[in-house]
JSON list of C-alpha atoms in Angstrom, two decimals:
[
{"chain": "A", "resi": 1, "resn": "UNK", "atom": "CA", "xyz": [-1.44, 35.31, -24.10]},
{"chain": "A", "resi": 2, "resn": "UNK", "atom": "CA", "xyz": [1.68, 33.15, -24.07]},
{"chain": "A", "resi": 3, "resn": "UNK", "atom": "CA", "xyz": [1.95, 29.42, -23.53]},
{"chain": "A", "resi": 4, "resn": "UNK", "atom": "CA", "xyz": [4.45, 27.44, -21.49]},
{"chain": "A", "resi": 5, "resn": "UNK", "atom": "CA", "xyz": [5.36, 23.98, -20.29]},
{"chain": "A", "resi": 6, "resn": "UNK", "atom": "CA", "xyz": [6.22, 23.38, -16.63]},
{"chain": "A", "resi": 7, "resn": "UNK", "atom": "CA", "xyz": [7.90, 20.16, -15.56]},
{"chain": "A", "resi": 8, "resn": "UNK", "atom": "CA", "xyz": [7.51, 18.56, -12.17]},
{"chain": "A", "resi": 9, "resn": "UNK", "atom": "CA", "xyz": [8.37, 15.15, -10.82]},
{"chain": "A", "resi": 10, "resn": "UNK", "atom": "CA", "xyz": [4.99, 13.76, -9.74]},
{"chain": "A", "resi": 11, "resn": "UNK", "atom": "CA", "xyz": [6.45, 12.34, -6.51]},
{"chain": "A", "resi": 12, "resn": "UNK", "atom": "CA", "xyz": [7.51, 15.91, -5.59]},
{"chain": "A", "resi": 13, "resn": "UNK", "atom": "CA", "xyz": [4.52, 17.94, -6.94]},
{"chain": "A", "resi": 14, "resn": "UNK", "atom": "CA", "xyz": [1.80, 16.28, -9.02]},
{"chain": "A", "resi": 15, "resn": "UNK", "atom": "CA", "xyz": [-1.19, 17.48, -11.00]},
{"chain": "A", "resi": 16, "resn": "UNK", "atom": "CA", "xyz": [-3.41, 16.10, -8.20]},
{"chain": "A", "resi": 17, "resn": "UNK", "atom": "CA", "xyz": [-1.60, 18.23, -5.60]},
{"chain": "A", "resi": 18, "resn": "UNK", "atom": "CA", "xyz": [-1.92, 21.23, -7.92]},
{"chain": "A", "resi": 19, "resn": "UNK", "atom": "CA", "xyz": [-5.67, 20.61, -8.19]},
{"chain": "A", "resi": 20, "resn": "UNK", "atom": "CA", "xyz": [-6.00, 20.38, -4.39]},
{"chain": "A", "resi": 21, "resn": "UNK", "atom": "CA", "xyz": [-4.32, 23.82, -4.08]},
{"chain": "A", "resi": 22, "resn": "UNK", "atom": "CA", "xyz": [-7.60, 25.23, -5.41]},
{"chain": "A", "resi": 23, "resn": "UNK", "atom": "CA", "xyz": [-8.39, 28.69, -6.77]},
{"chain": "A", "resi": 24, "resn": "UNK", "atom": "CA", "xyz": [-5.56, 30.46, -4.95]},
{"chain": "A", "resi": 25, "resn": "UNK", "atom": "CA", "xyz": [-3.05, 28.19, -6.70]},
{"chain": "A", "resi": 26, "resn": "UNK", "atom": "CA", "xyz": [0.43, 27.29, -5.50]},
{"chain": "A", "resi": 27, "resn": "UNK", "atom": "CA", "xyz": [3.92, 28.70, -6.04]},
{"chain": "A", "resi": 28, "resn": "UNK", "atom": "CA", "xyz": [5.97, 27.21, -8.84]},
{"chain": "A", "resi": 29, "resn": "UNK", "atom": "CA", "xyz": [9.26, 27.44, -7.00]},
{"chain": "A", "resi": 30, "resn": "UNK", "atom": "CA", "xyz": [12.58, 25.65, -6.68]},
{"chain": "A", "resi": 31, "resn": "UNK", "atom": "CA", "xyz": [13.73, 26.54, -10.21]},
{"chain": "A", "resi": 32, "resn": "UNK", "atom": "CA", "xyz": [17.53, 27.02, -10.17]},
{"chain": "A", "resi": 33, "resn": "UNK", "atom": "CA", "xyz": [18.34, 27.09, -13.88]},
{"chain": "A", "resi": 34, "resn": "UNK", "atom": "CA", "xyz": [18.95, 30.60, -15.22]},
{"chain": "A", "resi": 35, "resn": "UNK", "atom": "CA", "xyz": [17.18, 30.02, -18.55]},
{"chain": "A", "resi": 36, "resn": "UNK", "atom": "CA", "xyz": [14.15, 28.52, -16.80]},
{"chain": "A", "resi": 37, "resn": "UNK", "atom": "CA", "xyz": [14.17, 31.43, -14.31]},
{"chain": "A", "resi": 38, "resn": "UNK", "atom": "CA", "xyz": [14.25, 33.91, -17.20]},
{"chain": "A", "resi": 39, "resn": "UNK", "atom": "CA", "xyz": [11.17, 32.14, -18.62]},
{"chain": "A", "resi": 40, "resn": "UNK", "atom": "CA", "xyz": [9.40, 32.50, -15.24]},
{"chain": "A", "resi": 41, "resn": "UNK", "atom": "CA", "xyz": [10.16, 36.25, -15.29]},
{"chain": "A", "resi": 42, "resn": "UNK", "atom": "CA", "xyz": [8.57, 36.51, -18.77]},
{"chain": "A", "resi": 43, "resn": "UNK", "atom": "CA", "xyz": [5.27, 34.89, -17.71]},
{"chain": "A", "resi": 44, "resn": "UNK", "atom": "CA", "xyz": [2.22, 37.12, -17.39]},
{"chain": "A", "resi": 45, "resn": "UNK", "atom": "CA", "xyz": [-0.98, 36.68, -15.41]},
{"chain": "A", "resi": 46, "resn": "UNK", "atom": "CA", "xyz": [-3.42, 34.68, -17.55]},
{"chain": "A", "resi": 47, "resn": "UNK", "atom": "CA", "xyz": [-0.73, 32.75, -19.46]},
{"chain": "A", "resi": 48, "resn": "UNK", "atom": "CA", "xyz": [-1.47, 29.05, -19.70]},
{"chain": "A", "resi": 49, "resn": "UNK", "atom": "CA", "xyz": [1.00, 26.24, -19.08]},
{"chain": "A", "resi": 50, "resn": "UNK", "atom": "CA", "xyz": [1.05, 22.55, -19.77]},
{"chain": "A", "resi": 51, "resn": "UNK", "atom": "CA", "xyz": [1.76, 20.59, -16.59]},
{"chain": "A", "resi": 52, "resn": "UNK", "atom": "CA", "xyz": [4.30, 17.87, -17.44]},
{"chain": "A", "resi": 53, "resn": "UNK", "atom": "CA", "xyz": [5.12, 14.93, -15.18]},
{"chain": "A", "resi": 54, "resn": "UNK", "atom": "CA", "xyz": [8.86, 14.32, -15.60]},
{"chain": "A", "resi": 55, "resn": "UNK", "atom": "CA", "xyz": [10.88, 11.23, -14.71]},
{"chain": "A", "resi": 56, "resn": "UNK", "atom": "CA", "xyz": [7.78, 9.21, -13.75]},
{"chain": "A", "resi": 57, "resn": "UNK", "atom": "CA", "xyz": [5.35, 9.14, -16.67]},
{"chain": "A", "resi": 58, "resn": "UNK", "atom": "CA", "xyz": [7.08, 11.67, -18.94]},
{"chain": "A", "resi": 59, "resn": "UNK", "atom": "CA", "xyz": [3.82, 13.11, -20.20]},
{"chain": "A", "resi": 60, "resn": "UNK", "atom": "CA", "xyz": [1.72, 16.26, -20.31]},
{"chain": "A", "resi": 61, "resn": "UNK", "atom": "CA", "xyz": [-1.14, 15.64, -17.88]},
{"chain": "A", "resi": 62, "resn": "UNK", "atom": "CA", "xyz": [-2.93, 18.96, -17.48]},
{"chain": "A", "resi": 63, "resn": "UNK", "atom": "CA", "xyz": [-3.11, 22.73, -17.86]},
{"chain": "A", "resi": 64, "resn": "UNK", "atom": "CA", "xyz": [-2.49, 25.42, -15.24]},
{"chain": "A", "resi": 65, "resn": "UNK", "atom": "CA", "xyz": [-2.79, 29.20, -15.42]},
{"chain": "A", "resi": 66, "resn": "UNK", "atom": "CA", "xyz": [-0.45, 31.87, -14.09]},
{"chain": "A", "resi": 67, "resn": "UNK", "atom": "CA", "xyz": [-2.33, 33.80, -11.39]},
{"chain": "A", "resi": 68, "resn": "UNK", "atom": "CA", "xyz": [0.60, 35.77, -9.94]},
{"chain": "A", "resi": 69, "resn": "UNK", "atom": "CA", "xyz": [3.61, 37.03, -11.87]},
{"chain": "A", "resi": 70, "resn": "UNK", "atom": "CA", "xyz": [7.18, 36.48, -10.72]},
{"chain": "A", "resi": 71, "resn": "UNK", "atom": "CA", "xyz": [8.36, 37.25, -7.20]},
{"chain": "A", "resi": 72, "resn": "UNK", "atom": "CA", "xyz": [11.38, 36.25, -5.13]},
{"chain": "A", "resi": 73, "resn": "UNK", "atom": "CA", "xyz": [11.39, 32.48, -4.53]},
{"chain": "A", "resi": 74, "resn": "UNK", "atom": "CA", "xyz": [11.14, 31.95, -0.77]},
{"chain": "A", "resi": 75, "resn": "UNK", "atom": "CA", "xyz": [13.00, 28.63, -1.13]},
{"chain": "A", "resi": 76, "resn": "UNK", "atom": "CA", "xyz": [16.10, 30.41, -2.52]},
{"chain": "A", "resi": 77, "resn": "UNK", "atom": "CA", "xyz": [18.34, 31.73, 0.24]},
{"chain": "A", "resi": 78, "resn": "UNK", "atom": "CA", "xyz": [20.43, 33.72, -2.28]},
{"chain": "A", "resi": 79, "resn": "UNK", "atom": "CA", "xyz": [17.42, 35.78, -3.40]},
{"chain": "A", "resi": 80, "resn": "UNK", "atom": "CA", "xyz": [18.42, 35.43, -7.07]},
{"chain": "A", "resi": 81, "resn": "UNK", "atom": "CA", "xyz": [15.65, 33.12, -8.26]},
{"chain": "A", "resi": 82, "resn": "UNK", "atom": "CA", "xyz": [11.94, 33.71, -8.73]},
{"chain": "A", "resi": 83, "resn": "UNK", "atom": "CA", "xyz": [8.66, 31.82, -8.54]},
{"chain": "A", "resi": 84, "resn": "UNK", "atom": "CA", "xyz": [5.21, 32.35, -10.07]},
{"chain": "A", "resi": 85, "resn": "UNK", "atom": "CA", "xyz": [1.87, 31.19, -8.72]},
{"chain": "A", "resi": 86, "resn": "UNK", "atom": "CA", "xyz": [-0.23, 28.88, -10.89]},
{"chain": "A", "resi": 87, "resn": "UNK", "atom": "CA", "xyz": [-3.68, 27.38, -10.46]},
{"chain": "A", "resi": 88, "resn": "UNK", "atom": "CA", "xyz": [-5.13, 24.17, -11.85]},
{"chain": "A", "resi": 89, "resn": "UNK", "atom": "CA", "xyz": [-7.37, 24.59, -14.90]},
{"chain": "A", "resi": 90, "resn": "UNK", "atom": "CA", "xyz": [-7.92, 21.07, -16.17]},
{"chain": "A", "resi": 91, "resn": "UNK", "atom": "CA", "xyz": [-6.62, 17.59, -16.57]},
{"chain": "A", "resi": 92, "resn": "UNK", "atom": "CA", "xyz": [-6.09, 16.52, -20.18]},
{"chain": "A", "resi": 93, "resn": "UNK", "atom": "CA", "xyz": [-8.59, 13.99, -21.57]},
{"chain": "A", "resi": 94, "resn": "UNK", "atom": "CA", "xyz": [-5.60, 11.78, -22.41]},
{"chain": "A", "resi": 95, "resn": "UNK", "atom": "CA", "xyz": [-2.03, 12.48, -21.31]},
{"chain": "A", "resi": 96, "resn": "UNK", "atom": "CA", "xyz": [0.38, 13.25, -24.17]},
{"chain": "A", "resi": 97, "resn": "UNK", "atom": "CA", "xyz": [3.58, 11.24, -23.75]},
{"chain": "A", "resi": 98, "resn": "UNK", "atom": "CA", "xyz": [7.08, 12.37, -24.62]},
{"chain": "A", "resi": 99, "resn": "UNK", "atom": "CA", "xyz": [7.21, 9.43, -27.02]},
{"chain": "A", "resi": 100, "resn": "UNK", "atom": "CA", "xyz": [4.13, 10.73, -28.90]},
{"chain": "A", "resi": 101, "resn": "UNK", "atom": "CA", "xyz": [5.58, 14.26, -28.97]},
{"chain": "A", "resi": 102, "resn": "UNK", "atom": "CA", "xyz": [8.89, 13.01, -30.42]},
{"chain": "A", "resi": 103, "resn": "UNK", "atom": "CA", "xyz": [7.01, 11.16, -33.18]},
{"chain": "A", "resi": 104, "resn": "UNK", "atom": "CA", "xyz": [5.29, 14.36, -34.39]},
{"chain": "A", "resi": 105, "resn": "UNK", "atom": "CA", "xyz": [7.63, 16.17, -36.81]},
{"chain": "A", "resi": 106, "resn": "UNK", "atom": "CA", "xyz": [5.72, 19.44, -36.30]},
{"chain": "A", "resi": 107, "resn": "UNK", "atom": "CA", "xyz": [6.91, 19.43, -32.66]},
{"chain": "A", "resi": 108, "resn": "UNK", "atom": "CA", "xyz": [10.58, 18.56, -33.26]},
{"chain": "A", "resi": 109, "resn": "UNK", "atom": "CA", "xyz": [11.65, 22.15, -32.52]},
{"chain": "A", "resi": 110, "resn": "UNK", "atom": "CA", "xyz": [10.29, 22.15, -28.94]},
{"chain": "A", "resi": 111, "resn": "UNK", "atom": "CA", "xyz": [12.68, 22.69, -26.05]},
{"chain": "A", "resi": 112, "resn": "UNK", "atom": "CA", "xyz": [11.13, 19.59, -24.47]},
{"chain": "A", "resi": 113, "resn": "UNK", "atom": "CA", "xyz": [13.02, 17.59, -27.11]},
{"chain": "A", "resi": 114, "resn": "UNK", "atom": "CA", "xyz": [16.03, 19.84, -27.76]},
{"chain": "A", "resi": 115, "resn": "UNK", "atom": "CA", "xyz": [16.76, 20.83, -24.13]},
{"chain": "A", "resi": 116, "resn": "UNK", "atom": "CA", "xyz": [15.38, 17.93, -22.16]},
{"chain": "A", "resi": 117, "resn": "UNK", "atom": "CA", "xyz": [16.70, 19.21, -18.78]},
{"chain": "A", "resi": 118, "resn": "UNK", "atom": "CA", "xyz": [14.94, 22.60, -19.02]},
{"chain": "A", "resi": 119, "resn": "UNK", "atom": "CA", "xyz": [12.04, 22.72, -16.53]},
{"chain": "A", "resi": 120, "resn": "UNK", "atom": "CA", "xyz": [10.22, 25.87, -17.70]},
{"chain": "A", "resi": 121, "resn": "UNK", "atom": "CA", "xyz": [9.91, 26.48, -21.43]},
{"chain": "A", "resi": 122, "resn": "UNK", "atom": "CA", "xyz": [7.85, 28.46, -23.93]},
{"chain": "A", "resi": 123, "resn": "UNK", "atom": "CA", "xyz": [5.38, 26.71, -26.24]},
{"chain": "A", "resi": 124, "resn": "UNK", "atom": "CA", "xyz": [4.39, 28.49, -29.47]},
{"chain": "A", "resi": 125, "resn": "UNK", "atom": "CA", "xyz": [0.67, 28.79, -30.20]},
{"chain": "A", "resi": 126, "resn": "UNK", "atom": "CA", "xyz": [0.78, 26.34, -33.14]},
{"chain": "A", "resi": 127, "resn": "UNK", "atom": "CA", "xyz": [2.40, 23.67, -30.95]},
{"chain": "A", "resi": 128, "resn": "UNK", "atom": "CA", "xyz": [-0.07, 24.46, -28.14]},
{"chain": "A", "resi": 129, "resn": "UNK", "atom": "CA", "xyz": [-2.94, 23.68, -30.52]},
{"chain": "A", "resi": 130, "resn": "UNK", "atom": "CA", "xyz": [-1.28, 20.49, -31.80]},
{"chain": "A", "resi": 131, "resn": "UNK", "atom": "CA", "xyz": [-0.61, 19.19, -28.28]},
{"chain": "A", "resi": 132, "resn": "UNK", "atom": "CA", "xyz": [-4.16, 19.96, -27.15]},
{"chain": "A", "resi": 133, "resn": "UNK", "atom": "CA", "xyz": [-5.51, 18.13, -30.18]},
{"chain": "A", "resi": 134, "resn": "UNK", "atom": "CA", "xyz": [-3.26, 15.15, -29.43]},
{"chain": "A", "resi": 135, "resn": "UNK", "atom": "CA", "xyz": [-4.79, 14.95, -25.93]},
{"chain": "A", "resi": 136, "resn": "UNK", "atom": "CA", "xyz": [-8.23, 14.32, -27.43]},
{"chain": "A", "resi": 137, "resn": "UNK", "atom": "CA", "xyz": [-7.29, 10.89, -28.85]}
]
């Protein structure tokens, strides 16, 4: 299994909307960055992703799971970009803020810090464990 972080502006698509989508999940679409699109193409069914509220909040708020691997993004008229379908798994006990993440030297390598505009990024298993642990406090 691989781990990821997906960013969404909560006024566009929030963790609450994701939860309401239910078991069938919802498409993670609208990604127009080539590196982020490449990451979507790498995702496999069963991979887990942190759900990050960007712009408003700037924090990891929950976890979703990939339920359908990449397919052509219906919102892209050019047909070049892809989407995946993800379903809500859980809300974190306590959101993990970008500020907290930046303070942890073991997370300084994350794309969330180094490439702040990237909307879909891999998370290594060690960092996944650290971030989950941070959400317990």
